[in-house]
Short mmCIF file of C-alpha atoms and ligand atoms in Angstrom, two decimals:
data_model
loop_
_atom_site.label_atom_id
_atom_site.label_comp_id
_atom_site.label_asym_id
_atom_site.label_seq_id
_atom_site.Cartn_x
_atom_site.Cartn_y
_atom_site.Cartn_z
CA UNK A 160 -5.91 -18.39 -14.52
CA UNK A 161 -7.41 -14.89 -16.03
CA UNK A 162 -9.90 -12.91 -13.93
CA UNK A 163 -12.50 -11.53 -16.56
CA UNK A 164 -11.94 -7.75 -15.93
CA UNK A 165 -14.63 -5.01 -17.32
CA UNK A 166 -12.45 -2.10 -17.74
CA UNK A 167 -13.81 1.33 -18.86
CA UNK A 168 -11.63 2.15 -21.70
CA UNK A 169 -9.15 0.26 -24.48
CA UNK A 170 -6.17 2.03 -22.89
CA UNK A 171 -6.92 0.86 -19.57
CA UNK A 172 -7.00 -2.92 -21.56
CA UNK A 173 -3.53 -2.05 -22.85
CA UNK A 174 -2.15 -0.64 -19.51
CA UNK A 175 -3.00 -4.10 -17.67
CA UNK A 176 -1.27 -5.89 -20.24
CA UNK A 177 1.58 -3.92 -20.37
CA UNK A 178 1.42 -4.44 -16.54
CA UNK A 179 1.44 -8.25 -17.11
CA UNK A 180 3.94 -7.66 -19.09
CA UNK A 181 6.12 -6.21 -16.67
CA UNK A 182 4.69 -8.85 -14.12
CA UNK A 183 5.75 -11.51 -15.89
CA UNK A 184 8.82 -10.38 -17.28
CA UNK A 185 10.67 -8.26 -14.36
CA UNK A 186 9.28 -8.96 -11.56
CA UNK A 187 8.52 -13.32 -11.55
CA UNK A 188 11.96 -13.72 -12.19
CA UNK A 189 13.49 -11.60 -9.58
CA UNK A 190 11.11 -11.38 -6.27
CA UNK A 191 12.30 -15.20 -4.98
CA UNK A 192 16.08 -14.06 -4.75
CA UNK A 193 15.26 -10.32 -3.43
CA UNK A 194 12.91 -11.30 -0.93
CA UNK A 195 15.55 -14.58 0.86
CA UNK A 196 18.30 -11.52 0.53
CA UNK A 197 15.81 -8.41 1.83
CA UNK A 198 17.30 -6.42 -0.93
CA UNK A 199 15.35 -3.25 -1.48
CA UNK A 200 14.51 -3.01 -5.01
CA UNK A 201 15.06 0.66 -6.39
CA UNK A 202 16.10 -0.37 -9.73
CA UNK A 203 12.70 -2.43 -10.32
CA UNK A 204 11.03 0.72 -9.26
CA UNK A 205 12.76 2.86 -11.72
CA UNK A 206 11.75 0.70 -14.25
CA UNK A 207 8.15 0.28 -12.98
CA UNK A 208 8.47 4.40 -12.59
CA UNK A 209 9.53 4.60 -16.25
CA UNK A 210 6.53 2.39 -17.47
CA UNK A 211 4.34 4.92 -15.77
CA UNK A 212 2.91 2.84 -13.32
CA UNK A 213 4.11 5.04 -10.06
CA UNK A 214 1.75 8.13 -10.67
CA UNK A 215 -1.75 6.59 -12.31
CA UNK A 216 -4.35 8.17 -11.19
CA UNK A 217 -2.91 11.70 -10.99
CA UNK A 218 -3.59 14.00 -14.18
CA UNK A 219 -1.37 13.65 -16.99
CA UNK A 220 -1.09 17.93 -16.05
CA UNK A 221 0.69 17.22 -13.33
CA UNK A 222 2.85 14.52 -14.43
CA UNK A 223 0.75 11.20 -13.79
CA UNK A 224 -1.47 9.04 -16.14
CA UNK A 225 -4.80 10.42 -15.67
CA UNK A 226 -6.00 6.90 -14.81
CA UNK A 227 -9.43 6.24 -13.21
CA UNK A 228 -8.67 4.90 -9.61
CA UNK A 229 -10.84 1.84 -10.44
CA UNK A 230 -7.96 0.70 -13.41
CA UNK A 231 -4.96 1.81 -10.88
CA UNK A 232 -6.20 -0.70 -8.18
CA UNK A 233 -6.07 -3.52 -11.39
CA UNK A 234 -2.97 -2.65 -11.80
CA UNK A 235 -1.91 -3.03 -7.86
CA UNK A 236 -3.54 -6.13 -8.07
CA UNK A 237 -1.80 -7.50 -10.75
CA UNK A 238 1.82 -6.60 -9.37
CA UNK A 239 0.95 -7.61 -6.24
CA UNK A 240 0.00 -11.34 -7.68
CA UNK A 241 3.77 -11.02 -8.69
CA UNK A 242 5.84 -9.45 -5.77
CA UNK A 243 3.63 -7.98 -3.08
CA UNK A 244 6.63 -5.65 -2.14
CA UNK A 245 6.92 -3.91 -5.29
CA UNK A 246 2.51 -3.24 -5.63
CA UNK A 247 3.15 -2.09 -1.68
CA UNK A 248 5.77 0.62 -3.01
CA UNK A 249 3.71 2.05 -5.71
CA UNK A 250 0.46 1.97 -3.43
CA UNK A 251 2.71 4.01 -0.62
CA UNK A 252 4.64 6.29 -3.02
CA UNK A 253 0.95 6.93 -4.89
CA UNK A 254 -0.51 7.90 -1.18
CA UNK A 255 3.06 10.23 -0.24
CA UNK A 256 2.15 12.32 -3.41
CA UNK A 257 -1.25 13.27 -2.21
CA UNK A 258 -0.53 16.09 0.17
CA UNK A 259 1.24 18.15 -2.69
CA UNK A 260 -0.65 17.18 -5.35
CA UNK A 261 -4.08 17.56 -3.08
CA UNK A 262 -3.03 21.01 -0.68
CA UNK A 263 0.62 22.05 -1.91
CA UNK A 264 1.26 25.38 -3.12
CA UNK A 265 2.13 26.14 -6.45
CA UNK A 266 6.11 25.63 -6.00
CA UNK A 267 5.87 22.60 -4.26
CA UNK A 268 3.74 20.75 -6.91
CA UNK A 269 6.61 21.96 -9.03
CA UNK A 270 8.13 18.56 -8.10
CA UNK A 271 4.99 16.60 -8.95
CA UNK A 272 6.40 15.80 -12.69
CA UNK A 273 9.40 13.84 -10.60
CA UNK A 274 7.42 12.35 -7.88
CA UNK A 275 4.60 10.60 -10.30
CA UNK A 276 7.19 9.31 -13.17
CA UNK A 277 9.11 8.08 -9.95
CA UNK A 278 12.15 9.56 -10.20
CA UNK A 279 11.38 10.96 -6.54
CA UNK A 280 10.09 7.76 -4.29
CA UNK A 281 7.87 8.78 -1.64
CA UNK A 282 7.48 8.21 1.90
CA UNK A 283 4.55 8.82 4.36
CA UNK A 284 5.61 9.76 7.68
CA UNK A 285 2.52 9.29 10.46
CA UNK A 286 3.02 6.52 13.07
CA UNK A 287 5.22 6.89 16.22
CA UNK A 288 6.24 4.11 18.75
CA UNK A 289 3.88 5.14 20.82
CA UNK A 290 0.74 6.26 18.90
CA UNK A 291 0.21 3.82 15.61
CA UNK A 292 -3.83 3.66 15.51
CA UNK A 293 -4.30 6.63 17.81
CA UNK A 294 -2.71 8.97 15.11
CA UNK A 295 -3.81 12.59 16.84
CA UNK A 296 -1.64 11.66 19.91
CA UNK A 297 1.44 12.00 17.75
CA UNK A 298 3.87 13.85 19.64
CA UNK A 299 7.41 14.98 16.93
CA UNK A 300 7.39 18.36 17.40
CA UNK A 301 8.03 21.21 14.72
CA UNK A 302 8.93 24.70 16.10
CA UNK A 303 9.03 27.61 13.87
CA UNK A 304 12.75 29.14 14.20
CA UNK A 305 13.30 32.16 11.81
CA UNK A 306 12.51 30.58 8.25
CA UNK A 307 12.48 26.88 9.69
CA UNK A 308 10.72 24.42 11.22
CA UNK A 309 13.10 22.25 13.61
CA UNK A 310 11.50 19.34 13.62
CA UNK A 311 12.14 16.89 16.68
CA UNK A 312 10.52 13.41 17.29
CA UNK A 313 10.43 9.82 16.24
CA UNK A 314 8.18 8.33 13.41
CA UNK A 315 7.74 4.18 13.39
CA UNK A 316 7.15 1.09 10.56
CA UNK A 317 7.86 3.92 7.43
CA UNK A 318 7.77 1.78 4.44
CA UNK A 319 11.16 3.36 2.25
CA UNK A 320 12.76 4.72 5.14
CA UNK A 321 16.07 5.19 4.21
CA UNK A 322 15.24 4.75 0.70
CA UNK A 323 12.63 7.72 0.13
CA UNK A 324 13.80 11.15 -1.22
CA UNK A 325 11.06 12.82 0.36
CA UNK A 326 9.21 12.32 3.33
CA UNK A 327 5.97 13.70 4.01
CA UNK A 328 6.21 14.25 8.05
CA UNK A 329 2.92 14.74 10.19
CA UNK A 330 4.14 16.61 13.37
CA UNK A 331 2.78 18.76 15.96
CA UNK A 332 3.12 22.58 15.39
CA UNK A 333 0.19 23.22 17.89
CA UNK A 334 -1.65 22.39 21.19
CA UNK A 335 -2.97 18.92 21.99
CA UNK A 336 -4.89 16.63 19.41
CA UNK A 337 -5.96 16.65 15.84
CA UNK A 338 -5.98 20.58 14.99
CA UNK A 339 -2.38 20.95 16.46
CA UNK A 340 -1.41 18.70 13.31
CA UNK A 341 0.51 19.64 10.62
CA UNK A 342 2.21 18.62 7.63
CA UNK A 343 5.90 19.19 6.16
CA UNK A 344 7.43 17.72 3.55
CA UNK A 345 11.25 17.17 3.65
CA UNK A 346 14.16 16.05 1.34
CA UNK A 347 16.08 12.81 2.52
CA UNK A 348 19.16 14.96 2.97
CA UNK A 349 18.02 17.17 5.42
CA UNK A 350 20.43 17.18 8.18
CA UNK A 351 18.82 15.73 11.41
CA UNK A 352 17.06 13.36 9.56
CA UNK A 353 18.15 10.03 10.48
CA UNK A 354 16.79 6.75 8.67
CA UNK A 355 17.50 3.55 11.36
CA UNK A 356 18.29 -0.27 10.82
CA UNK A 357 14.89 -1.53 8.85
CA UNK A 358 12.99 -3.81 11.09
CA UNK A 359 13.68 -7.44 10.61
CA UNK A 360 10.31 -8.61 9.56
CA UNK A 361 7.97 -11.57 8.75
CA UNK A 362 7.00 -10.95 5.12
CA UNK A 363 7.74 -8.10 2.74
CA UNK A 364 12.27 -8.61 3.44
CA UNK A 365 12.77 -6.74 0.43
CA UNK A 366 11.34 -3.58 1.35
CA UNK A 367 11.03 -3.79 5.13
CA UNK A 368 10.24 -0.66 7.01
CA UNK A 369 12.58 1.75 9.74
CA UNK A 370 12.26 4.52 11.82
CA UNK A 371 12.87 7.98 11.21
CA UNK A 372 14.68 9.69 14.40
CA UNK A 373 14.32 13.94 13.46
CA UNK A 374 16.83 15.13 15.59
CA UNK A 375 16.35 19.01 15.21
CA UNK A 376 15.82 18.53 11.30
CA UNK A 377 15.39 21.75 10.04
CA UNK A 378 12.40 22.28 7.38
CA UNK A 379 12.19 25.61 5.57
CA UNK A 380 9.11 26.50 6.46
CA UNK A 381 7.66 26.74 2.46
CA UNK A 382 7.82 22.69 2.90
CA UNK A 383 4.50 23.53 4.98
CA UNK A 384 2.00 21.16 3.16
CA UNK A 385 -1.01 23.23 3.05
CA UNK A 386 -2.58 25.18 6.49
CA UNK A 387 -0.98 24.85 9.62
CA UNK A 388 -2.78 22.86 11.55
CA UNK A 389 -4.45 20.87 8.87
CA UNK A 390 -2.23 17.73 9.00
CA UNK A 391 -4.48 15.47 10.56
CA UNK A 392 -7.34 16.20 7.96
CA UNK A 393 -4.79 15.37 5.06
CA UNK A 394 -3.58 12.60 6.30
CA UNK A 395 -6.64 11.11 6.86
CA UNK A 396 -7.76 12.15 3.46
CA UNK A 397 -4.69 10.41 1.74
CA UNK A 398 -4.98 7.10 4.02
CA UNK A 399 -8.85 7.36 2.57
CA UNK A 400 -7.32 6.52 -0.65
CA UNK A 401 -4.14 4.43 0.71
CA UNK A 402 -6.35 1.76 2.03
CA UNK A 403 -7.98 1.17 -1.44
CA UNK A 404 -4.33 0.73 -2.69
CA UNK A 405 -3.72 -2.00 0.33
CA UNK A 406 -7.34 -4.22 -0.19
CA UNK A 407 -6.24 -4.20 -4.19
CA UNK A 408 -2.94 -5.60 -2.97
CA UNK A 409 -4.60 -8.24 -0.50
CA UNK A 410 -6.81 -9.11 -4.04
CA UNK A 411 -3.93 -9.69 -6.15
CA UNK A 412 -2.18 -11.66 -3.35
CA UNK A 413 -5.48 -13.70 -2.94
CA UNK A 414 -5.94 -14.47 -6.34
CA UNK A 415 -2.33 -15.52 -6.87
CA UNK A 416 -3.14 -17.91 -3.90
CA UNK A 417 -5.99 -19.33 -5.59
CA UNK A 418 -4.37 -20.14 -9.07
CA UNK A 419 -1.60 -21.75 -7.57
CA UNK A 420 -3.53 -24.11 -5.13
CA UNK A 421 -5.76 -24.62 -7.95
CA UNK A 422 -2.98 -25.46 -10.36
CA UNK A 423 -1.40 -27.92 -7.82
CA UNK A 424 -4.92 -29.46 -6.74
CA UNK A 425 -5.37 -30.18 -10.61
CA UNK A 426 -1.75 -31.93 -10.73
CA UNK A 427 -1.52 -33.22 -7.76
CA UNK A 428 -2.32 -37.28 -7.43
CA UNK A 429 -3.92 -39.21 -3.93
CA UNK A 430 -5.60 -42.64 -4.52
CA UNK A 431 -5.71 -42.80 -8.24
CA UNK A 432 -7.05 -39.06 -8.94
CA UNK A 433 -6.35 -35.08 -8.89
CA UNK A 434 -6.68 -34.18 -5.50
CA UNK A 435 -8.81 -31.48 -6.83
CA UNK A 436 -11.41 -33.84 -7.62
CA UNK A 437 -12.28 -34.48 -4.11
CA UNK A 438 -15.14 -32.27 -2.49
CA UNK A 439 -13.25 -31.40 0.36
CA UNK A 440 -10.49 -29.77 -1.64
CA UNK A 441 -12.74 -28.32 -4.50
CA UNK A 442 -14.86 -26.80 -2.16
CA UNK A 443 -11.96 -25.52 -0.24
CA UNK A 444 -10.40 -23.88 -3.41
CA UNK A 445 -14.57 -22.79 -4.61
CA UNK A 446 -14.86 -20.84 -1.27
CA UNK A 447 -11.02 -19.26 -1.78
CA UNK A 448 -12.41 -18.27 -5.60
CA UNK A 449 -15.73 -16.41 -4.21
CA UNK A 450 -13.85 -14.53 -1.22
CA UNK A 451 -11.50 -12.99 -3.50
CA UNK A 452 -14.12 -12.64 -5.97
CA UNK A 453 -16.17 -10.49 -3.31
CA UNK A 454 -13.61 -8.51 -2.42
CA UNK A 455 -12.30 -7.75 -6.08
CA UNK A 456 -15.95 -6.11 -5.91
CA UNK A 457 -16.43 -4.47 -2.71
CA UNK A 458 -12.67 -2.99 -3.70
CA UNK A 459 -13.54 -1.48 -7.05
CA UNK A 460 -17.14 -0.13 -5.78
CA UNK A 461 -15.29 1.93 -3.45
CA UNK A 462 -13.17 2.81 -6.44
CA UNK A 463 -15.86 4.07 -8.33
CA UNK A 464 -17.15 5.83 -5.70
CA UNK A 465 -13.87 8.09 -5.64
CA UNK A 466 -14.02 8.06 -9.43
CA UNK A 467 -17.20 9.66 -9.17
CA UNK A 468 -16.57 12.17 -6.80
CA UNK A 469 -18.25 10.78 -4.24
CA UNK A 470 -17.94 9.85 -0.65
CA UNK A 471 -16.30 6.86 -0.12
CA UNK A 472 -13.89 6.61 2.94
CA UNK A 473 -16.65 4.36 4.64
CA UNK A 474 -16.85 2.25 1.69
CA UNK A 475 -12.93 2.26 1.35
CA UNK A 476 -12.70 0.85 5.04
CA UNK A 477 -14.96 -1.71 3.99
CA UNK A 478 -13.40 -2.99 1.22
CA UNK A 479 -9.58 -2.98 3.07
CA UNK A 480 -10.61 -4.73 6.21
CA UNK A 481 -12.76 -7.80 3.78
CA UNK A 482 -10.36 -8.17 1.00
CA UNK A 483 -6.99 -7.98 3.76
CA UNK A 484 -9.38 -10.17 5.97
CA UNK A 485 -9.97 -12.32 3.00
CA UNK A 486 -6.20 -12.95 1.72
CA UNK A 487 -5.26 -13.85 5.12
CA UNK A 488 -7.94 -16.96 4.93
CA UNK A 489 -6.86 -17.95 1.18
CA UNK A 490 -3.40 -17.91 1.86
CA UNK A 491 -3.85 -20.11 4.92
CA UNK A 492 -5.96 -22.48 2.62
CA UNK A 493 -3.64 -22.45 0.01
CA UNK A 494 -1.17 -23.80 2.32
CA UNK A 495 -3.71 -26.49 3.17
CA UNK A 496 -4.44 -27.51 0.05
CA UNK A 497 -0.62 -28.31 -0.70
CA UNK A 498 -0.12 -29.79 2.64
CA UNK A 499 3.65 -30.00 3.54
CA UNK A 500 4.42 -28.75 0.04
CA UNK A 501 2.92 -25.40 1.07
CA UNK A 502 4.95 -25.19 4.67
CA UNK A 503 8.22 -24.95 2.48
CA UNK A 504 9.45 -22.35 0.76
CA UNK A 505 9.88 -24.63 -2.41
CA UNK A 506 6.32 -23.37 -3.32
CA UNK A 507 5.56 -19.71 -2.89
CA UNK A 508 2.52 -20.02 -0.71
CA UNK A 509 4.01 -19.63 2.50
CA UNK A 510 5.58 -16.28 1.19
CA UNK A 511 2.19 -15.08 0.46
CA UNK A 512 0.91 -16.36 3.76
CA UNK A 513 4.03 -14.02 5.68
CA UNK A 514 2.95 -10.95 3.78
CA UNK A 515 -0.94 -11.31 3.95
CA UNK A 516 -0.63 -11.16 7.72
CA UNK A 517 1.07 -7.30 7.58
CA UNK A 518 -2.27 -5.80 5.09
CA UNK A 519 -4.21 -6.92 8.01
CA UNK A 520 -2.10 -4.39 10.04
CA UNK A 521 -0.63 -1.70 7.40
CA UNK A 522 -2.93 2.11 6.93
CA UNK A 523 -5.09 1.36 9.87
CA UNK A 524 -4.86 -1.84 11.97
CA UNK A 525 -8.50 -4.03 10.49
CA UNK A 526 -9.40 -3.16 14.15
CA UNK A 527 -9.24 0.38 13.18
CA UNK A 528 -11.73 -0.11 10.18
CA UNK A 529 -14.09 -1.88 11.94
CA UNK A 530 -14.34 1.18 14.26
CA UNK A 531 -14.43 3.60 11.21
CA UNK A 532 -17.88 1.25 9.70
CA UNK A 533 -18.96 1.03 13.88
CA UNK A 534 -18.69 4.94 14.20
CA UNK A 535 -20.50 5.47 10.79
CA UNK A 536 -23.04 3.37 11.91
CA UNK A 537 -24.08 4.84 15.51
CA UNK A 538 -23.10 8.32 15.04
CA UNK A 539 -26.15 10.29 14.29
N1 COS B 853 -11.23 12.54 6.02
C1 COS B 853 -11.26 13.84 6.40
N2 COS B 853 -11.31 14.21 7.69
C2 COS B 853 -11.33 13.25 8.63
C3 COS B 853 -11.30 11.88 8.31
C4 COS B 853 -11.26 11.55 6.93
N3 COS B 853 -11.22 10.26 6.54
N4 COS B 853 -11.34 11.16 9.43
C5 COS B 853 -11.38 12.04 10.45
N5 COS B 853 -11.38 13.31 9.96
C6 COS B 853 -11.46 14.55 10.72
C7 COS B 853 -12.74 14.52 11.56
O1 COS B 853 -13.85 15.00 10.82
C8 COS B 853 -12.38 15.42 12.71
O2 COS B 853 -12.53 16.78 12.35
P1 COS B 853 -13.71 17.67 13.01
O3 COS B 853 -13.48 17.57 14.50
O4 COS B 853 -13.48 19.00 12.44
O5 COS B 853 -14.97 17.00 12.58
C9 COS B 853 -10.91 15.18 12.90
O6 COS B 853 -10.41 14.65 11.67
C10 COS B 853 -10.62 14.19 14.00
O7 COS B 853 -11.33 13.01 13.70
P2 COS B 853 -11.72 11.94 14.82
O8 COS B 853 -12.38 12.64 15.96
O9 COS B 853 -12.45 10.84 14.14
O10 COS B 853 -10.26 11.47 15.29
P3 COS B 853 -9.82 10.28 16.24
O11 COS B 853 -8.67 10.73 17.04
O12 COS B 853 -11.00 9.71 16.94
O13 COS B 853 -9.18 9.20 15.21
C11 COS B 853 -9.12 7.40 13.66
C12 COS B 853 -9.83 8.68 14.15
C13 COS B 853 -9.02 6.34 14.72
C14 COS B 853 -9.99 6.91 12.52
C15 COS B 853 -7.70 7.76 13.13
O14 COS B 853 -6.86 8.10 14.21
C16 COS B 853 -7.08 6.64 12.34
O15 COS B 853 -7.39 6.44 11.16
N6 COS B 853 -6.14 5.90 12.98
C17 COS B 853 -5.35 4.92 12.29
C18 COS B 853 -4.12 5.58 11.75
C19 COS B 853 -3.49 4.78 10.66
O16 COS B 853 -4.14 4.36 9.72
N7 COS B 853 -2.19 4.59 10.78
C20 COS B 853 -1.43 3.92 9.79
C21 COS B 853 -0.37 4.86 9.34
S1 COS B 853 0.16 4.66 7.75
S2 COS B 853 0.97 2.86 7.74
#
């Protein structure tokens, strides 16, 4: 089924059907066999790099597409209807190339050109076992030694660890809290820099995250990523945008949900008719059509907002705890409405269920949002 999609310009028409396009013809046929083998799928993203989909809305200056963010989250959406893992790499690698592009000097955004046409796949470096929603307790340490940083500590759940060639790192230069916060950004090579087993996880096999152990990694220290003790700030700033990336993935999950459970509830035959035809499915499958509907909206607003130049973190929150909220309640449905079809991995429903539960968790717990929209609320 086709969402009806306003989009601002006639290239932006062209770039989502090229993205279809590439939807339809690289990624369909390969995301079954990647995902039961938990391959990690560089190639894909060389080819999705080469189509210019991994820089978007960066300028074409610096190497990236000059895209509005509102088309770049159609774009997530639309790979992520097709192989959640692969939109979830291009959302992460688009929010690793903030800090340079945003607050890196002149020689480091050298290497923007690379990092946006994807020959250089990001990673984002914040989380720690021990402080994942409270993010200014981090404690891997970077001490300045003659022209270094030796950077010591362990970061946790690092979507392309092990796969990234650079890693933006968030570590502690300073005293306690936010403002002792900065950020580096190091090459996968450094020495001391040690990607772990990937996790063994629910959903998402083919691109499952690892730890980083920095065991005395040394940094020059002209990979600072603007002002010492600005970290916290930028990362902040680039999750801002990250969530938007993660709600347009839980919309394109969503809506895959929906056409398939529709599909099936139109083919489908119980005592003499389409199983569609009964109220309790069709109103089942009419309430899965309006949540993703709602948060297809709420999603782009925020967009706009950032297009505009406005405020929007608030709004971004918003839109990443409804529409991850949201896909988690389709997907569940859409099991339901193909009964024991949907339990089996025959059908690819209870796929989508397995990775709709990890946006509900993924750039801020939905537990973390709510207190973001709580504290914008109250605070005077
Ligand atoms: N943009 C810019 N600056 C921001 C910001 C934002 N979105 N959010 C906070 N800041 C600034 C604040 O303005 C404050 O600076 P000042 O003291 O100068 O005003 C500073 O950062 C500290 O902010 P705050 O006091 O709100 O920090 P908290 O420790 O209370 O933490 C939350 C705030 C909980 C929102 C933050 O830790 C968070 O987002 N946690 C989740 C982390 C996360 O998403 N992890 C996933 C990792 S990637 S998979």
């Amino acid at each position: 089924m086709t969402v009806e999609r306003i989009l601002p310009t006639e290239e932006a028409y062209e770039l989502l059907g090229l993205t279809r396009e590439i939807a339809d013809g690289e990624l369909a046929p390969r995301v079954a066999r990647f995902e039961e083998q938990g391959e990690f799928p560089r190639e894909v993203l060389r080819t999705i790099g080469r189509s210019g989909l991994m820089g978007l809305p960066y300028p074409e200056t610096d190497g990236g597409a000059g895209q509005p963010y509102e088309v770049y989250l159609q774009v997530l959406e639309i790979l992520a209807g097709s192989w959640l893992a692969i939109a979830e790499a291009v959302s992460v690698h688009t929010l690793s190339c903030f800090p340079v592009y945003a607050f890196g000097n002149e020689r480091q955004r050298k290497s923007l050109p690379d990092m946006l046409g994807g020959d250089l796949l990001g990673a984002y470096c914040l989380s720690e076992p021990q402080g994942g929603s409270d993010a200014a307790s981090l404690t891997t340490r970077a001490e300045k030694d003659g022209c270094d940083w030796v950077v010591t500590g362990t970061k946790a759940w690092i979507t392309h660890g092990g796969h990234a060639d650079f890693y933006n790192v968030f570590c502690r230069t300073g005293g306690p809290g936010p403002t002792g916060i900065s950020c580096v950004i190091a090459d996968a090579d450094t020495p001391g820099l040690l990607p772990q087993i990937p996790e063994r996880t629910m959903g998402l096999r083919s691109s499952p995250p690892a730890q980083i152990v920095f065991d005395g990694a040394r940094i020059p220290a002209e990979r600072l990523v603007g002002d010492e003790g600005a970290g916290f700030r930028i990362a902040m700033q680039a999750l801002d945008a990250g969530r938007l990336g993660i709600a347009a993935c839980a919309v394109g999950l969503a809506q895959a949900a929906v056409d398939y459970a529709t599909a099936y509830a139109k083919e489908r035959q119980q005592f003499g008719k389409a199983i569609g035809e009964f109220q309790g499915i069709g109103f089942m499958l009419a309430d899965m059509a309006t949540q993703v509907s709602a948060a297809r909206a709420l999603t782009l607003a925020a967009a706009r907002l950032k297009d505009a130049g406005r405020p929007f973190s608030i709004e971004a929150a918003k839109a990443k705890l409804f529409a991850t909220d949201a896909a988690m309640r389709v997907t569940t449905d859409a099991i339901q409405v193909l009964g024991g079809a949907g339990y089996v991995s025959d059908h690819p429903v209870e796929r989508w269920f397995r990775e709709a539960k990890v946006l509900q968790i993924v750039e801020g717990t939905n537990q973390i949002q709510r207190l973001v929209i709580a504290r914008s609320l109250t605070r005077d």
